[in-house]
GROMACS .gro file of C-alpha atoms in nm:
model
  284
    1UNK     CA    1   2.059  -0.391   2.171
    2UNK     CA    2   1.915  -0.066   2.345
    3UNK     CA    3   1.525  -0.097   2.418
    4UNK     CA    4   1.363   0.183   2.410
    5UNK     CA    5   1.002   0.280   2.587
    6UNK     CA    6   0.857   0.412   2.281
    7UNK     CA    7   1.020   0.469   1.923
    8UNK     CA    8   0.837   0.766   1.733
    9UNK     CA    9   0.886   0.806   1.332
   10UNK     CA   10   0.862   1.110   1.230
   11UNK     CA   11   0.960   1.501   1.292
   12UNK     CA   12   0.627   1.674   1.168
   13UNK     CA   13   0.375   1.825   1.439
   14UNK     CA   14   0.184   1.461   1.501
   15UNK     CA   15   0.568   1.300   1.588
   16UNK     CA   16   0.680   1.630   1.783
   17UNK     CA   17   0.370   1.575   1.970
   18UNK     CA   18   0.408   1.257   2.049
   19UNK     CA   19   0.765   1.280   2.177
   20UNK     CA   20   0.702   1.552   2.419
   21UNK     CA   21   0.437   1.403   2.585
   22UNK     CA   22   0.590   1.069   2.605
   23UNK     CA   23   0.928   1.249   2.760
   24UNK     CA   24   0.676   1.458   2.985
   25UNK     CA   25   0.556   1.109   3.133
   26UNK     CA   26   0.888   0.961   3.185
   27UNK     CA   27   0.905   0.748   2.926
   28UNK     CA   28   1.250   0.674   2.743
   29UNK     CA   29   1.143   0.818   2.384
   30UNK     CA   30   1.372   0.748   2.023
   31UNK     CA   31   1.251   1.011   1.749
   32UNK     CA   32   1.344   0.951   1.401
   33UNK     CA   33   1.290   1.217   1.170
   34UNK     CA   34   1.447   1.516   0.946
   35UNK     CA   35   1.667   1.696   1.296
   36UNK     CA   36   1.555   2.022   1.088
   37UNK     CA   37   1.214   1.890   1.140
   38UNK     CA   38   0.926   1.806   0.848
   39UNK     CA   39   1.012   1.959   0.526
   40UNK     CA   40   0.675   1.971   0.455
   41UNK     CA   41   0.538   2.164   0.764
   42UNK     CA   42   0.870   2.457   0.687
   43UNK     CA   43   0.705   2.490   0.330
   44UNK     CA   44   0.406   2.610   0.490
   45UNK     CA   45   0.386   3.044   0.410
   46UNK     CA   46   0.112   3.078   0.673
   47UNK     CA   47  -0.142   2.842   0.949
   48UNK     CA   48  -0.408   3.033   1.062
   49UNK     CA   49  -0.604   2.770   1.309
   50UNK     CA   50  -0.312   2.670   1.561
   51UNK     CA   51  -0.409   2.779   1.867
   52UNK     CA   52  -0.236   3.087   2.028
   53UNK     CA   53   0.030   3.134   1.766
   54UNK     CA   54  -0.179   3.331   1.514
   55UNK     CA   55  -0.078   3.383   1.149
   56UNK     CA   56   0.236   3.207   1.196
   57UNK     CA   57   0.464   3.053   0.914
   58UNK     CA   58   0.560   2.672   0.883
   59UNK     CA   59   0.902   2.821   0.942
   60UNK     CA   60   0.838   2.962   1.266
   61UNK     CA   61   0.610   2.713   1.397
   62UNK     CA   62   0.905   2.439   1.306
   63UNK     CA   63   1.190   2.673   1.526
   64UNK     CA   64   0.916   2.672   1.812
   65UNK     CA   65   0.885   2.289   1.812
   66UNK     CA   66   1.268   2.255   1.788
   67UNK     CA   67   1.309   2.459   2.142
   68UNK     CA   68   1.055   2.290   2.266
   69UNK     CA   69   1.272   1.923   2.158
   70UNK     CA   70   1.570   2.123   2.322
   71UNK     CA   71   1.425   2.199   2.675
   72UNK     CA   72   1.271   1.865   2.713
   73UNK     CA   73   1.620   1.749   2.599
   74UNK     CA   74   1.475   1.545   2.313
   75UNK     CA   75   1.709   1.458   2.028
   76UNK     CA   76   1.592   1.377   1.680
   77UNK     CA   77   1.798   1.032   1.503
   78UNK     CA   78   1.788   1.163   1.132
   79UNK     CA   79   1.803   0.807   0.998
   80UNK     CA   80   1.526   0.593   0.817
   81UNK     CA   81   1.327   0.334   0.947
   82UNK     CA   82   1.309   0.068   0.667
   83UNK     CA   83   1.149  -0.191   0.840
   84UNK     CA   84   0.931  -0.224   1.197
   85UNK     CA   85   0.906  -0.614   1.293
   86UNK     CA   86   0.673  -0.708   1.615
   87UNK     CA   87   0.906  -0.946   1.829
   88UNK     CA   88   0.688  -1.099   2.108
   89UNK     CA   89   0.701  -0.818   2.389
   90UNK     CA   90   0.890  -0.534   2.157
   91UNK     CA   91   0.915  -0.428   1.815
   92UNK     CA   92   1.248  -0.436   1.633
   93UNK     CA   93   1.313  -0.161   1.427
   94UNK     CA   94   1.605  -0.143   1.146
   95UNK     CA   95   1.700   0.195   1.016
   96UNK     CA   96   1.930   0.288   0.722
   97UNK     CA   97   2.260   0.187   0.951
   98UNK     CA   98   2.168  -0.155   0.906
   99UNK     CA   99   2.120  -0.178   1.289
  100UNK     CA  100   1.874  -0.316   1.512
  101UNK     CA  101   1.701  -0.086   1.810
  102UNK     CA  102   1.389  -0.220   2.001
  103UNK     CA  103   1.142  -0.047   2.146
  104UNK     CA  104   0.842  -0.125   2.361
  105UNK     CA  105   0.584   0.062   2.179
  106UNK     CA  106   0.615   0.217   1.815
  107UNK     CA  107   0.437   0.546   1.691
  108UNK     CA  108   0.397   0.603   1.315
  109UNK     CA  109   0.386   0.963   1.225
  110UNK     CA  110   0.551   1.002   0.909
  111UNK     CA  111   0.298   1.165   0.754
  112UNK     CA  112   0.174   1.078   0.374
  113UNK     CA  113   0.356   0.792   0.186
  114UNK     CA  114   0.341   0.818  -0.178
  115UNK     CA  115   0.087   0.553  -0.296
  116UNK     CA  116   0.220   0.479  -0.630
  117UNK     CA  117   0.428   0.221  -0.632
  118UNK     CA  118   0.652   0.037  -0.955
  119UNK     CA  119   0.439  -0.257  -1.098
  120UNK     CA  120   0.628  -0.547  -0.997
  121UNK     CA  121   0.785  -0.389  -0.679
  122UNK     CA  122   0.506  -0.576  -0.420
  123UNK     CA  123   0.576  -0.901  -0.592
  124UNK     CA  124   0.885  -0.896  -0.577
  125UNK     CA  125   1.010  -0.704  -0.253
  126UNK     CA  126   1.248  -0.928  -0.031
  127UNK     CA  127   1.308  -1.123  -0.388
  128UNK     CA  128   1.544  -0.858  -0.513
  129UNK     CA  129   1.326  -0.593  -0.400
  130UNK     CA  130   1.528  -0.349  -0.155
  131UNK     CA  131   1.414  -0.038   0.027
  132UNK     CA  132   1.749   0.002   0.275
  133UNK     CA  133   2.105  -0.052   0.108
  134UNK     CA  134   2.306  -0.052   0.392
  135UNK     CA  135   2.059  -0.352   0.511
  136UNK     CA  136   2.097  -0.541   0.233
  137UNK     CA  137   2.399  -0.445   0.004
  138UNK     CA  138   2.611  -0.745   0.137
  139UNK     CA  139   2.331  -0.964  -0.045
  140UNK     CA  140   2.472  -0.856  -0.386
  141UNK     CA  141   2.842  -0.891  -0.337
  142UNK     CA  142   2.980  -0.939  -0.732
  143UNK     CA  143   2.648  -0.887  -0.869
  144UNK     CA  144   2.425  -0.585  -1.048
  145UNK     CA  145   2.239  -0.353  -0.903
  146UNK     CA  146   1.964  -0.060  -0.982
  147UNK     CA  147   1.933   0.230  -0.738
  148UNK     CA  148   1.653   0.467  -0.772
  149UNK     CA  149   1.675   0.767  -0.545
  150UNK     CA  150   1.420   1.048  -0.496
  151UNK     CA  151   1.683   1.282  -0.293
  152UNK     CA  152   2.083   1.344  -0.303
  153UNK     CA  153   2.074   1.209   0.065
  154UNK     CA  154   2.073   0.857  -0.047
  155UNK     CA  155   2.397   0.896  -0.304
  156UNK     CA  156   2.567   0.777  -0.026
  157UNK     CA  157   2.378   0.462  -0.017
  158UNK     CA  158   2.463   0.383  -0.349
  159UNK     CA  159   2.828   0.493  -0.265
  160UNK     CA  160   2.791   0.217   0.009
  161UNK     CA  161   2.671  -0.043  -0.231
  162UNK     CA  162   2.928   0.002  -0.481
  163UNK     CA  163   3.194  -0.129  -0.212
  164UNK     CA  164   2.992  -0.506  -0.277
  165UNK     CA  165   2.820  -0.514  -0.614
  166UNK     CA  166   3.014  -0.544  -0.957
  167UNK     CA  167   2.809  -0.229  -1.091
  168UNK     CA  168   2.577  -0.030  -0.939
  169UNK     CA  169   2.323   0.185  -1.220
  170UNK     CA  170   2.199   0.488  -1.067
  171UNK     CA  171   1.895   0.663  -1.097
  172UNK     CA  172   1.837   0.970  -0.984
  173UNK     CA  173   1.454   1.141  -0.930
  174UNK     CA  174   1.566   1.507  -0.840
  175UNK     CA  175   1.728   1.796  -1.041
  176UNK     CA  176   2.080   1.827  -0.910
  177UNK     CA  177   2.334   1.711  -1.049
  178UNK     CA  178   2.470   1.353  -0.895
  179UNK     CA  179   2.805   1.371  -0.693
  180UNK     CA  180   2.897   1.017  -0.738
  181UNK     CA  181   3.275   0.923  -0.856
  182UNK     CA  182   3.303   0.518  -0.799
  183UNK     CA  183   3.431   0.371  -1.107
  184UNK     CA  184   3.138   0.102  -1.108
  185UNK     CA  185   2.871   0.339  -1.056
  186UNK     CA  186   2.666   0.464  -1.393
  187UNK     CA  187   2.422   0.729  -1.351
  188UNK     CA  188   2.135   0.676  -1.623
  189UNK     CA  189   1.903   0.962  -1.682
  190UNK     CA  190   1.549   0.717  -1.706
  191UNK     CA  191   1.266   0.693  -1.583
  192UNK     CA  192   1.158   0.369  -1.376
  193UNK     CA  193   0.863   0.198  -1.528
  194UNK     CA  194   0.855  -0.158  -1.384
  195UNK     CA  195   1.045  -0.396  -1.232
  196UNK     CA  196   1.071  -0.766  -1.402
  197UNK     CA  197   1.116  -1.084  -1.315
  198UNK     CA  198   0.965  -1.388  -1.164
  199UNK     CA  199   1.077  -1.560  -0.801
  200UNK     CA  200   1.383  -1.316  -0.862
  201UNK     CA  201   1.437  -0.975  -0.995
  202UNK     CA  202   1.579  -0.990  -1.370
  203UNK     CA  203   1.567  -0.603  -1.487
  204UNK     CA  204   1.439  -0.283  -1.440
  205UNK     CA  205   1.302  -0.151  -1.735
  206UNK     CA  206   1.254   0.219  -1.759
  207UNK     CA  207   1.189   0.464  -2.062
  208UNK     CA  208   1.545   0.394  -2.226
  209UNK     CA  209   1.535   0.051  -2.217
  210UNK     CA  210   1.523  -0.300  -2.010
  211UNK     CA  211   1.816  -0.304  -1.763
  212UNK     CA  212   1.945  -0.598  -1.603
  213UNK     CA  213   1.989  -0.647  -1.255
  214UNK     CA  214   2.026  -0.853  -0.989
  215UNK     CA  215   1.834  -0.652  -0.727
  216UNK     CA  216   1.692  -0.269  -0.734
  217UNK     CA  217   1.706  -0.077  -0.410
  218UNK     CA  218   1.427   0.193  -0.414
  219UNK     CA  219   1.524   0.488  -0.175
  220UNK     CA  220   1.215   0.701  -0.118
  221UNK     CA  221   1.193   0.911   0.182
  222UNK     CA  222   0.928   0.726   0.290
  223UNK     CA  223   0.839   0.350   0.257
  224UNK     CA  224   0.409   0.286   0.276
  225UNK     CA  225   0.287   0.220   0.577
  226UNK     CA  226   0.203  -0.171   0.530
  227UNK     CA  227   0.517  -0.253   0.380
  228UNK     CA  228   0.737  -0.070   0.699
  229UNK     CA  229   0.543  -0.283   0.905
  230UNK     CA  230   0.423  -0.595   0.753
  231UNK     CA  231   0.056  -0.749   0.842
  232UNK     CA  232  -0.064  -0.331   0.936
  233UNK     CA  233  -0.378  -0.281   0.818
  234UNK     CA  234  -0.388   0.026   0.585
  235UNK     CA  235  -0.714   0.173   0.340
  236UNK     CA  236  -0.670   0.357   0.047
  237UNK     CA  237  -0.288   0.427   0.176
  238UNK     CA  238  -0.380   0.542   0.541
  239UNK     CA  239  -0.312   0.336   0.860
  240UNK     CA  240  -0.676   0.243   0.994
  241UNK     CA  241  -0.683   0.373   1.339
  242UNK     CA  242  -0.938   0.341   1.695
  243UNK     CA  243  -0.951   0.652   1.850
  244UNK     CA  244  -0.683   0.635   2.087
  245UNK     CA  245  -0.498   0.539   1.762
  246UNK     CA  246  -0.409   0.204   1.789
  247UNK     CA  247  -0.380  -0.009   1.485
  248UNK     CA  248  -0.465  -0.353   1.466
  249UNK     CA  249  -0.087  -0.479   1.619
  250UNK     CA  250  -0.107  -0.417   1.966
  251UNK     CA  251   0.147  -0.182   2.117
  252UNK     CA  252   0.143   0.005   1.748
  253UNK     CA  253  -0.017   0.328   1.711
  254UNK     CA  254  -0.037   0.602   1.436
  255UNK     CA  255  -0.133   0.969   1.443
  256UNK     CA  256  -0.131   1.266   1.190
  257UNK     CA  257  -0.141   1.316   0.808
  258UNK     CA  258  -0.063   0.899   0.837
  259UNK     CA  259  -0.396   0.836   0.927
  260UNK     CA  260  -0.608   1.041   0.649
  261UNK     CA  261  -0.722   1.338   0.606
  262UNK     CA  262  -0.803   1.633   0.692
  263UNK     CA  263  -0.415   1.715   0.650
  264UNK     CA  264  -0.399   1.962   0.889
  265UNK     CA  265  -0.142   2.022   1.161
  266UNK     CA  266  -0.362   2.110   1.482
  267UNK     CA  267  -0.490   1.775   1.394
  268UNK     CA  268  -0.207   1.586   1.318
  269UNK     CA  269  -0.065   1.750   1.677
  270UNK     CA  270  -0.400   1.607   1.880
  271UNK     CA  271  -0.382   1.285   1.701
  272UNK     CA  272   0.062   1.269   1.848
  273UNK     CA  273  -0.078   1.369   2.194
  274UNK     CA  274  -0.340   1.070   2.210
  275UNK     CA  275  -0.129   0.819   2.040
  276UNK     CA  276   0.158   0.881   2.319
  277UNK     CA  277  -0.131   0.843   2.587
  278UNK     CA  278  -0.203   0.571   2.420
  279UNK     CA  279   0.115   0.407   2.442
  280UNK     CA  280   0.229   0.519   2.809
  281UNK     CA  281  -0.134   0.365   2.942
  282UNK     CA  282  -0.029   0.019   2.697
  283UNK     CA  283   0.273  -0.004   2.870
  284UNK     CA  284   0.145   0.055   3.192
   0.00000   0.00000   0.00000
């Protein structure tokens, strides 16, 4: 297993931030993130209060950090992080592959999680409860499964779980049109309203009707801070933070839109700088 110095999540001004300092310092950096960097900063039309760049769009600004990831030679690992685990002297980190990477120190910079979650979905995560498919499809070989996906991206998670479960029901959260041709995969047009069941999952009921299932994998583009990292403190959906942004696990800091408001990016950018100061002077 490759150890890393530091492992950064996310592509958006606090995680670019982050990464370059840490690679200016020396240390050996992993950056996972979007490698056309955060979707959310390119929506931006214009940012008036970044320093020296004047009236510029979230476009631009996102082409300027990507040459600035290209001279420092920093590459961008577009998979998710489904799971952070501290490990005595490391953190283990287990992205949609399936596979294990550990790193020294961990930066969370992922910006805003969506706080709603499906009633039944805390109770019952690890009990049937999925967020990573690849992880955990060979769990449900021969059995039923739910897949509720916010973006096409993750139709090839569900492709992936077809190869073990007996059917796989797809749900899809966005407007284009599913490209999924496994005979046991149905898509169902629904909307998710709970998940049921009581030391296991037994159905996912939705506006349609109850279905029943073995397990439901829910493939957001982001999982909430506390449940990526179990035992992180977190209020009102943002990762409580010291100033040099450590958290309450030592060696694990967060920075930007993560941490609360104000959402802005010269912000979230400050907040990546300290965190990776933070976490070159932690391993030090």
């Amino acid at each position: 297993m490759e150890l890393y110095d530091i492992a950064i999540i996310g592509t958006g001004p606090a995680g670019i931030s982050a990464a370059i300092t840490a690679t200016v310092r020396g240390k050996k950096v992993r950056l996972y993130g979007e490698r056309e960097l955060s979707s959310k900063m390119r929506k931006a039309e214009r940012i008036d209060n970044y320093p020296g760049l004047p009236r510029i769009s979230g476009e631009e600004l996102g082409k300027q950090f990507s040459r600035h990831l290209a001279d420092l030679g920093i590459e961008v690992e577009p998979r998710r992080v489904t799971l952070i685990v501290p490990a005595g002297d490391k953190f283990l980190l287990q992205d949609g592959s399936g596979a294990e990477v550990g790193a020294r120190t961990v930066i969370l910079a992922g910006g805003v999680a969506p706080a709603v979650t499906l009633p039944g979905e805390q109770e019952l995560l690890g009990r049937g409860v999925s967020y990573c498919a690849t992880c955990d499809g060979r769990f449900y070989r021969g059995k039923n499964v739910a897949v509720i996906a916010s973006k096409p991206e993750f139709e090839a998670e569900a492709d992936f779980l077809a190869e073990y479960a007996k059917k796989v029901t797809y749900l899809p959260l966005y407007k284009e049109k599913p490209a999924l041709s496994r005979e046991n995969v149905e898509i169902v047009e629904g909307k998710p309203k709970s998940i049921e069941g009581e030391a296991r999952v037994r159905a996912l009921l939705t506006d349609k009707g109850e279905l029943p299932v073995d397990g439901v994998f829910i493939l957001r583009e982001s999982v909430l801070p506390d449940k990526l990292v179990p035992g992180l403190v977190t209020e009102k959906g943002a990762v409580v933070t010291d100033r040099k942004m450590a958290t309450n696990i030592p060696g694990l800091f967060a920075a930007g839109d993560i941490t609360g408001t104000p959402y802005q990016f010269i912000k979230a950018a400050g907040e990546g700088n300290v965190a990776a100061l933070s976490a070159v002077k932690y391993l030090q």
